[in-house]
Amino acid sequence: MPEPVLGSNEGASSILTEFTLSPATVEHLKDALRASLVGWATVRVQDERALVLPAPDLDQLYAGLEGLLGAAWSLRYAVDQVSPAVVRATLRLGGAGGPEREGLGQGHTLQDARLLALADVCRAYGAAPDQEGQWVEYDPEEGPNTAELEPQQPPSVQGAASGRPLPELVRDPQLERARKHIDDLLEGLKSGGLGKQAAQVLARRGYGNTVEESREVYKELKALQARG
């Protein structure tokens, strides 16, 4: 596994800041980010059509970063606006002193905006998606029909580049459910005219990094709903 190294590294990559990664690690990280861009997120819906853009598959992204950096990376979100949904994502690579890049995404839902913000982060790290936006059929219950769209590249790119298969990453299903409950509650707050206040809560606290923190965020949003 390529290891982060300290020191100067002229001519490597523009993503390097005060913390320097080895050139091999930089290229593997770019491959991991680029290889994750096999999903789609909805930018906006117009009548029975939706405009979708390439976005990361979260399992693919997390597994790639985990395989290269272990726990030496972090990702956080901030909701700038609930309607229309605008989310800011910040990805740091290489630990506390590693390079950090921020991306901004506006989408049809908060989840779409989160994915588009991550796609923007990939661009900031030099791993831009090759494809442009596509218009597809949209069903209010089923969502956008992206089944016939081709991913921009095989999901095995990073594994091939590193010479080994991607590891499986075990994610906490309770945390995923807690964040889904927050998203559902946000939609209700938006419909009730409390979108701006909800966005301020998430901008200050985020979704929470643990189940307990996510529950606290949910309780604060429920209290906001009760007061409204």
mmCIF file of N, CA and C in Angstrom, residues 87-194:
data_model
loop_
_atom_site.group_PDB
_atom_site.id
_atom_site.type_symbol
_atom_site.label_atom_id
_atom_site.label_comp_id
_atom_site.label_asym_id
_atom_site.label_seq_id
_atom_site.Cartn_x
_atom_site.Cartn_y
_atom_site.Cartn_z
ATOM 1 N N VAL A 87 -25.657 21.926 -0.815
ATOM 2 C CA VAL A 87 -24.826 21.282 0.195
ATOM 3 C C VAL A 87 -23.358 21.526 -0.123
ATOM 4 N N ARG A 88 -22.582 21.724 0.936
ATOM 5 C CA ARG A 88 -21.132 21.896 0.816
ATOM 6 C C ARG A 88 -20.459 20.660 1.411
ATOM 7 N N ALA A 89 -19.543 20.047 0.664
ATOM 8 C CA ALA A 89 -18.803 18.880 1.139
ATOM 9 C C ALA A 89 -17.325 19.220 1.230
ATOM 10 N N THR A 90 -16.671 18.755 2.291
ATOM 11 C CA THR A 90 -15.246 18.983 2.490
ATOM 12 C C THR A 90 -14.570 17.641 2.721
ATOM 13 N N LEU A 91 -13.609 17.317 1.856
ATOM 14 C CA LEU A 91 -12.877 16.054 1.941
ATOM 15 C C LEU A 91 -11.413 16.338 2.212
ATOM 16 N N ARG A 92 -10.907 15.749 3.292
ATOM 17 C CA ARG A 92 -9.486 15.881 3.643
ATOM 18 C C ARG A 92 -8.815 14.527 3.475
ATOM 19 N N LEU A 93 -7.663 14.510 2.822
ATOM 20 C CA LEU A 93 -6.914 13.291 2.573
ATOM 21 C C LEU A 93 -5.587 13.336 3.322
ATOM 22 N N GLY A 94 -5.225 12.228 3.973
ATOM 23 C CA GLY A 94 -3.915 12.145 4.608
ATOM 24 C C GLY A 94 -3.875 12.579 6.054
ATOM 25 N N GLY A 95 -5.000 12.635 6.756
ATOM 26 C CA GLY A 95 -4.970 12.990 8.166
ATOM 27 C C GLY A 95 -5.104 14.474 8.401
ATOM 28 N N ALA A 96 -4.813 14.887 9.645
ATOM 29 C CA ALA A 96 -5.062 16.267 10.069
ATOM 30 C C ALA A 96 -4.296 17.285 9.244
ATOM 31 N N GLY A 97 -3.106 16.951 8.771
ATOM 32 C CA GLY A 97 -2.330 17.908 7.994
ATOM 33 C C GLY A 97 -2.441 17.729 6.501
ATOM 34 N N GLY A 98 -3.333 16.863 6.069
ATOM 35 C CA GLY A 98 -3.435 16.545 4.653
ATOM 36 C C GLY A 98 -4.171 17.599 3.852
ATOM 37 N N PRO A 99 -4.090 17.491 2.518
ATOM 38 C CA PRO A 99 -4.790 18.444 1.660
ATOM 39 C C PRO A 99 -6.297 18.342 1.835
ATOM 40 N N GLU A 100 -6.959 19.475 1.820
ATOM 41 C CA GLU A 100 -8.405 19.551 2.014
ATOM 42 C C GLU A 100 -9.010 20.329 0.861
ATOM 43 N N ARG A 101 -10.079 19.784 0.283
ATOM 44 C CA ARG A 101 -10.774 20.458 -0.812
ATOM 45 C C ARG A 101 -12.263 20.492 -0.518
ATOM 46 N N GLU A 102 -12.914 21.545 -0.996
ATOM 47 C CA GLU A 102 -14.342 21.749 -0.757
ATOM 48 C C GLU A 102 -15.089 21.754 -2.078
ATOM 49 N N GLY A 103 -16.284 21.187 -2.068
ATOM 50 C CA GLY A 103 -17.136 21.176 -3.249
ATOM 51 C C GLY A 103 -18.535 21.630 -2.901
ATOM 52 N N LEU A 104 -19.236 22.189 -3.880
ATOM 53 C CA LEU A 104 -20.588 22.704 -3.678
ATOM 54 C C LEU A 104 -21.512 22.035 -4.679
ATOM 55 N N GLY A 105 -22.677 21.602 -4.197
ATOM 56 C CA GLY A 105 -23.633 20.955 -5.088
ATOM 57 C C GLY A 105 -25.044 21.435 -4.843
ATOM 58 N N GLN A 106 -25.790 21.654 -5.929
ATOM 59 C CA GLN A 106 -27.209 21.998 -5.840
ATOM 60 C C GLN A 106 -27.984 20.917 -6.566
ATOM 61 N N GLY A 107 -28.945 20.311 -5.874
ATOM 62 C CA GLY A 107 -29.668 19.197 -6.460
ATOM 63 C C GLY A 107 -31.151 19.236 -6.189
ATOM 64 N N HIS A 108 -31.833 18.252 -6.752
ATOM 65 C CA HIS A 108 -33.294 18.160 -6.614
ATOM 66 C C HIS A 108 -33.691 17.873 -5.172
ATOM 67 N N THR A 109 -32.898 17.053 -4.477
ATOM 68 C CA THR A 109 -33.097 16.761 -3.056
ATOM 69 C C THR A 109 -31.784 16.999 -2.321
ATOM 70 N N LEU A 110 -31.833 16.932 -1.003
ATOM 71 C CA LEU A 110 -30.604 17.086 -0.227
ATOM 72 C C LEU A 110 -29.599 15.983 -0.536
ATOM 73 N N GLN A 111 -30.089 14.747 -0.730
ATOM 74 C CA GLN A 111 -29.175 13.657 -1.053
ATOM 75 C C GLN A 111 -28.512 13.894 -2.407
ATOM 76 N N ASP A 112 -29.283 14.370 -3.382
ATOM 77 C CA ASP A 112 -28.705 14.708 -4.683
ATOM 78 C C ASP A 112 -27.641 15.787 -4.529
ATOM 79 N N ALA A 113 -27.942 16.802 -3.737
ATOM 80 C CA ALA A 113 -26.986 17.898 -3.537
ATOM 81 C C ALA A 113 -25.713 17.405 -2.856
ATOM 82 N N ARG A 114 -25.844 16.468 -1.906
ATOM 83 C CA ARG A 114 -24.666 15.906 -1.241
ATOM 84 C C ARG A 114 -23.782 15.186 -2.246
ATOM 85 N N LEU A 115 -24.393 14.385 -3.115
ATOM 86 C CA LEU A 115 -23.618 13.635 -4.106
ATOM 87 C C LEU A 115 -22.954 14.570 -5.118
ATOM 88 N N LEU A 116 -23.675 15.615 -5.522
ATOM 89 C CA LEU A 116 -23.098 16.566 -6.479
ATOM 90 C C LEU A 116 -21.983 17.386 -5.845
ATOM 91 N N ALA A 117 -22.094 17.665 -4.552
ATOM 92 C CA ALA A 117 -21.009 18.348 -3.854
ATOM 93 C C ALA A 117 -19.767 17.464 -3.815
ATOM 94 N N LEU A 118 -19.963 16.165 -3.621
ATOM 95 C CA LEU A 118 -18.836 15.237 -3.639
ATOM 96 C C LEU A 118 -18.211 15.145 -5.024
ATOM 97 N N ALA A 119 -19.055 15.168 -6.067
ATOM 98 C CA ALA A 119 -18.523 15.176 -7.430
ATOM 99 C C ALA A 119 -17.674 16.421 -7.665
ATOM 100 N N ASP A 120 -18.106 17.542 -7.091
ATOM 101 C CA ASP A 120 -17.339 18.782 -7.211
ATOM 102 C C ASP A 120 -16.007 18.674 -6.466
ATOM 103 N N VAL A 121 -16.002 17.967 -5.341
ATOM 104 C CA VAL A 121 -14.750 17.718 -4.624
ATOM 105 C C VAL A 121 -13.796 16.898 -5.490
ATOM 106 N N CYS A 122 -14.335 15.885 -6.173
ATOM 107 C CA CYS A 122 -13.493 15.083 -7.069
ATOM 108 C C CYS A 122 -12.834 15.956 -8.129
ATOM 109 N N ARG A 123 -13.582 16.909 -8.671
ATOM 110 C CA ARG A 123 -12.993 17.838 -9.643
ATOM 111 C C ARG A 123 -11.872 18.645 -9.003
ATOM 112 N N ALA A 124 -12.099 19.088 -7.778
ATOM 113 C CA ALA A 124 -11.095 19.899 -7.092
ATOM 114 C C ALA A 124 -9.803 19.121 -6.872
ATOM 115 N N TYR A 125 -9.902 17.799 -6.759
ATOM 116 C CA TYR A 125 -8.723 16.966 -6.588
ATOM 117 C C TYR A 125 -8.162 16.476 -7.927
ATOM 118 N N GLY A 126 -8.693 16.996 -9.025
ATOM 119 C CA GLY A 126 -8.163 16.629 -10.335
ATOM 120 C C GLY A 126 -8.744 15.367 -10.916
ATOM 121 N N ALA A 127 -9.903 14.934 -10.423
ATOM 122 C CA ALA A 127 -10.535 13.708 -10.924
ATOM 123 C C ALA A 127 -11.930 14.034 -11.433
ATOM 124 N N ALA A 128 -12.011 14.852 -12.466
ATOM 125 C CA ALA A 128 -13.302 15.309 -12.983
ATOM 126 C C ALA A 128 -14.005 14.185 -13.743
ATOM 127 N N PRO A 129 -15.330 14.098 -13.638
ATOM 128 C CA PRO A 129 -16.065 13.119 -14.450
ATOM 129 C C PRO A 129 -15.962 13.470 -15.927
ATOM 130 N N ASP A 130 -15.905 12.437 -16.764
ATOM 131 C CA ASP A 130 -15.755 12.659 -18.196
ATOM 132 C C ASP A 130 -17.070 13.034 -18.866
ATOM 133 N N GLN A 131 -18.178 12.577 -18.317
ATOM 134 C CA GLN A 131 -19.463 12.777 -18.958
ATOM 135 C C GLN A 131 -20.127 14.064 -18.506
ATOM 136 N N GLU A 132 -21.009 14.567 -19.362
ATOM 137 C CA GLU A 132 -21.786 15.757 -19.044
ATOM 138 C C GLU A 132 -23.187 15.338 -18.601
ATOM 139 N N GLY A 133 -24.046 16.331 -18.345
ATOM 140 C CA GLY A 133 -25.395 16.043 -17.898
ATOM 141 C C GLY A 133 -26.222 15.317 -18.948
ATOM 142 N N GLN A 134 -27.165 14.513 -18.477
ATOM 143 C CA GLN A 134 -28.047 13.750 -19.357
ATOM 144 C C GLN A 134 -29.490 13.975 -18.916
ATOM 145 N N TRP A 135 -30.392 14.119 -19.890
ATOM 146 C CA TRP A 135 -31.818 14.184 -19.592
ATOM 147 C C TRP A 135 -32.412 12.790 -19.692
ATOM 148 N N VAL A 136 -33.140 12.384 -18.652
ATOM 149 C CA VAL A 136 -33.740 11.048 -18.615
ATOM 150 C C VAL A 136 -35.187 11.170 -18.177
ATOM 151 N N GLU A 137 -35.934 10.082 -18.359
ATOM 152 C CA GLU A 137 -37.324 10.049 -17.901
ATOM 153 C C GLU A 137 -37.350 10.092 -16.373
ATOM 154 N N TYR A 138 -38.393 10.744 -15.838
ATOM 155 C CA TYR A 138 -38.494 10.884 -14.391
ATOM 156 C C TYR A 138 -39.881 10.470 -13.932
ATOM 157 N N ASP A 139 -39.905 9.625 -12.899
ATOM 158 C CA ASP A 139 -41.152 9.208 -12.267
ATOM 159 C C ASP A 139 -41.127 9.684 -10.815
ATOM 160 N N PRO A 140 -42.175 10.375 -10.357
ATOM 161 C CA PRO A 140 -42.162 10.908 -8.980
ATOM 162 C C PRO A 140 -41.934 9.847 -7.912
ATOM 163 N N GLU A 141 -42.371 8.609 -8.172
ATOM 164 C CA GLU A 141 -42.195 7.552 -7.182
ATOM 165 C C GLU A 141 -40.891 6.789 -7.385
ATOM 166 N N GLU A 142 -40.536 6.531 -8.624
ATOM 167 C CA GLU A 142 -39.340 5.735 -8.909
ATOM 168 C C GLU A 142 -38.084 6.584 -9.066
ATOM 169 N N GLY A 143 -38.257 7.889 -9.311
ATOM 170 C CA GLY A 143 -37.105 8.751 -9.522
ATOM 171 C C GLY A 143 -36.632 8.736 -10.964
ATOM 172 N N PRO A 144 -35.411 9.209 -11.241
ATOM 173 C CA PRO A 144 -34.908 9.256 -12.609
ATOM 174 C C PRO A 144 -34.571 7.858 -13.126
ATOM 175 N N ASN A 145 -34.841 7.630 -14.397
ATOM 176 C CA ASN A 145 -34.526 6.345 -15.016
ATOM 177 C C ASN A 145 -33.112 6.406 -15.600
ATOM 178 N N THR A 146 -32.148 5.973 -14.803
ATOM 179 C CA THR A 146 -30.749 5.998 -15.258
ATOM 180 C C THR A 146 -30.243 4.609 -15.630
ATOM 181 N N ALA A 147 -31.171 3.636 -15.729
ATOM 182 C CA ALA A 147 -30.765 2.253 -15.962
ATOM 183 C C ALA A 147 -30.018 2.084 -17.277
ATOM 184 N N GLU A 148 -30.372 2.880 -18.282
ATOM 185 C CA GLU A 148 -29.759 2.704 -19.590
ATOM 186 C C GLU A 148 -28.525 3.573 -19.785
ATOM 187 N N LEU A 149 -28.203 4.390 -18.800
ATOM 188 C CA LEU A 149 -27.009 5.219 -18.911
ATOM 189 C C LEU A 149 -25.775 4.399 -18.579
ATOM 190 N N GLU A 150 -24.733 4.592 -19.339
ATOM 191 C CA GLU A 150 -23.490 3.862 -19.108
ATOM 192 C C GLU A 150 -22.638 4.610 -18.091
ATOM 193 N N PRO A 151 -22.064 3.903 -17.102
ATOM 194 C CA PRO A 151 -21.101 4.574 -16.218
ATOM 195 C C PRO A 151 -19.897 5.028 -17.014
ATOM 196 N N GLN A 152 -19.251 6.098 -16.558
ATOM 197 C CA GLN A 152 -18.177 6.672 -17.353
ATOM 198 C C GLN A 152 -16.956 5.767 -17.431
ATOM 199 N N GLN A 153 -16.817 4.809 -16.495
ATOM 200 C CA GLN A 153 -15.678 3.906 -16.521
ATOM 201 C C GLN A 153 -15.956 2.723 -15.620
ATOM 202 N N PRO A 154 -15.238 1.617 -15.803
ATOM 203 C CA PRO A 154 -15.470 0.454 -14.947
ATOM 204 C C PRO A 154 -15.125 0.759 -13.503
ATOM 205 N N PRO A 155 -15.882 0.171 -12.543
ATOM 206 C CA PRO A 155 -15.602 0.441 -11.136
ATOM 207 C C PRO A 155 -14.315 -0.201 -10.637
ATOM 208 N N SER A 156 -13.624 -0.983 -11.475
ATOM 209 C CA SER A 156 -12.417 -1.663 -11.033
ATOM 210 C C SER A 156 -11.148 -0.887 -11.347
ATOM 211 N N VAL A 157 -11.272 0.378 -11.812
ATOM 212 C CA VAL A 157 -10.091 1.133 -12.216
ATOM 213 C C VAL A 157 -9.095 1.252 -11.079
ATOM 214 N N GLN A 158 -9.567 1.645 -9.893
ATOM 215 C CA GLN A 158 -8.632 1.845 -8.791
ATOM 216 C C GLN A 158 -8.014 0.538 -8.352
ATOM 217 N N GLY A 159 -8.807 -0.534 -8.331
ATOM 218 C CA GLY A 159 -8.256 -1.810 -7.943
ATOM 219 C C GLY A 159 -7.173 -2.264 -8.895
ATOM 220 N N ALA A 160 -7.378 -2.035 -10.213
ATOM 221 C CA ALA A 160 -6.371 -2.419 -11.179
ATOM 222 C C ALA A 160 -5.122 -1.584 -11.026
ATOM 223 N N ALA A 161 -5.310 -0.274 -10.733
ATOM 224 C CA ALA A 161 -4.157 0.603 -10.608
ATOM 225 C C ALA A 161 -3.292 0.227 -9.423
ATOM 226 N N SER A 162 -3.905 -0.227 -8.348
ATOM 227 C CA SER A 162 -3.144 -0.555 -7.150
ATOM 228 C C SER A 162 -2.662 -1.995 -7.149
ATOM 229 N N GLY A 163 -3.147 -2.776 -8.159
ATOM 230 C CA GLY A 163 -2.702 -4.148 -8.247
ATOM 231 C C GLY A 163 -3.387 -5.085 -7.273
ATOM 232 N N ARG A 164 -4.488 -4.673 -6.662
ATOM 233 C CA ARG A 164 -5.190 -5.520 -5.708
ATOM 234 C C ARG A 164 -6.654 -5.136 -5.693
ATOM 235 N N PRO A 165 -7.542 -6.066 -5.320
ATOM 236 C CA PRO A 165 -8.979 -5.734 -5.309
ATOM 237 C C PRO A 165 -9.295 -4.733 -4.217
ATOM 238 N N LEU A 166 -10.380 -3.991 -4.442
ATOM 239 C CA LEU A 166 -10.826 -3.044 -3.430
ATOM 240 C C LEU A 166 -11.345 -3.790 -2.207
ATOM 241 N N PRO A 167 -11.041 -3.312 -1.004
ATOM 242 C CA PRO A 167 -11.567 -3.962 0.193
ATOM 243 C C PRO A 167 -13.030 -3.604 0.394
ATOM 244 N N GLU A 168 -13.750 -4.480 1.093
ATOM 245 C CA GLU A 168 -15.118 -4.165 1.451
ATOM 246 C C GLU A 168 -15.109 -3.289 2.695
ATOM 247 N N LEU A 169 -15.957 -2.266 2.672
ATOM 248 C CA LEU A 169 -16.037 -1.364 3.814
ATOM 249 C C LEU A 169 -17.355 -1.602 4.540
ATOM 250 N N VAL A 170 -17.285 -1.908 5.798
ATOM 251 C CA VAL A 170 -18.491 -2.135 6.597
ATOM 252 C C VAL A 170 -19.004 -0.805 7.108
ATOM 253 N N ARG A 171 -20.223 -0.453 6.715
ATOM 254 C CA ARG A 171 -20.810 0.809 7.134
ATOM 255 C C ARG A 171 -21.883 0.541 8.180
ATOM 256 N N ASP A 172 -22.114 1.515 9.026
ATOM 257 C CA ASP A 172 -23.051 1.366 10.128
ATOM 258 C C ASP A 172 -24.476 1.582 9.613
ATOM 259 N N PRO A 173 -25.293 0.535 9.531
ATOM 260 C CA PRO A 173 -26.659 0.712 9.009
ATOM 261 C C PRO A 173 -27.506 1.612 9.900
ATOM 262 N N GLN A 174 -27.236 1.619 11.215
ATOM 263 C CA GLN A 174 -27.991 2.494 12.110
ATOM 264 C C GLN A 174 -27.712 3.957 11.797
ATOM 265 N N LEU A 175 -26.461 4.284 11.506
ATOM 266 C CA LEU A 175 -26.112 5.659 11.162
ATOM 267 C C LEU A 175 -26.747 6.064 9.846
ATOM 268 N N GLU A 176 -26.757 5.150 8.879
ATOM 269 C CA GLU A 176 -27.393 5.442 7.595
ATOM 270 C C GLU A 176 -28.884 5.704 7.775
ATOM 271 N N ARG A 177 -29.547 4.893 8.613
ATOM 272 C CA ARG A 177 -30.980 5.089 8.852
ATOM 273 C C ARG A 177 -31.231 6.411 9.572
ATOM 274 N N ALA A 178 -30.356 6.742 10.527
ATOM 275 C CA ALA A 178 -30.530 7.996 11.260
ATOM 276 C C ALA A 178 -30.426 9.188 10.309
ATOM 277 N N ARG A 179 -29.479 9.147 9.396
ATOM 278 C CA ARG A 179 -29.329 10.250 8.444
ATOM 279 C C ARG A 179 -30.498 10.303 7.472
ATOM 280 N N LYS A 180 -31.038 9.123 7.116
ATOM 281 C CA LYS A 180 -32.223 9.092 6.248
ATOM 282 C C LYS A 180 -33.414 9.723 6.965
ATOM 283 N N HIS A 181 -33.561 9.468 8.258
ATOM 284 C CA HIS A 181 -34.650 10.079 9.025
ATOM 285 C C HIS A 181 -34.495 11.605 9.044
ATOM 286 N N ILE A 182 -33.253 12.074 9.155
ATOM 287 C CA ILE A 182 -33.010 13.523 9.134
ATOM 288 C C ILE A 182 -33.425 14.104 7.795
ATOM 289 N N ASP A 183 -33.048 13.431 6.689
ATOM 290 C CA ASP A 183 -33.429 13.918 5.358
ATOM 291 C C ASP A 183 -34.941 13.985 5.209
ATOM 292 N N ASP A 184 -35.642 12.942 5.695
ATOM 293 C CA ASP A 184 -37.105 12.934 5.590
ATOM 294 C C ASP A 184 -37.712 14.079 6.390
ATOM 295 N N LEU A 185 -37.169 14.319 7.590
ATOM 296 C CA LEU A 185 -37.674 15.399 8.428
ATOM 297 C C LEU A 185 -37.412 16.761 7.778
ATOM 298 N N LEU A 186 -36.268 16.894 7.130
ATOM 299 C CA LEU A 186 -35.942 18.161 6.458
ATOM 300 C C LEU A 186 -36.938 18.484 5.358
ATOM 301 N N GLU A 187 -37.378 17.450 4.645
ATOM 302 C CA GLU A 187 -38.365 17.682 3.589
ATOM 303 C C GLU A 187 -39.663 18.215 4.181
ATOM 304 N N GLY A 188 -40.060 17.660 5.351
ATOM 305 C CA GLY A 188 -41.267 18.155 6.017
ATOM 306 C C GLY A 188 -41.107 19.578 6.513
ATOM 307 N N LEU A 189 -39.933 19.906 7.041
ATOM 308 C CA LEU A 189 -39.670 21.268 7.507
ATOM 309 C C LEU A 189 -39.692 22.248 6.342
ATOM 310 N N LYS A 190 -39.143 21.826 5.228
ATOM 311 C CA LYS A 190 -39.158 22.685 4.045
ATOM 312 C C LYS A 190 -40.592 22.965 3.596
ATOM 313 N N SER A 191 -41.408 21.907 3.581
ATOM 314 C CA SER A 191 -42.812 22.086 3.175
ATOM 315 C C SER A 191 -43.566 22.984 4.143
ATOM 316 N N GLY A 192 -43.145 22.986 5.417
ATOM 317 C CA GLY A 192 -43.811 23.807 6.418
ATOM 318 C C GLY A 192 -43.253 25.211 6.540
ATOM 319 N N GLY A 193 -42.373 25.598 5.609
ATOM 320 C CA GLY A 193 -41.826 26.952 5.623
ATOM 321 C C GLY A 193 -40.685 27.166 6.594
ATOM 322 N N LEU A 194 -40.094 26.060 7.070
ATOM 323 C CA LEU A 194 -39.009 26.173 8.049
ATOM 324 C C LEU A 194 -37.665 25.741 7.458
#
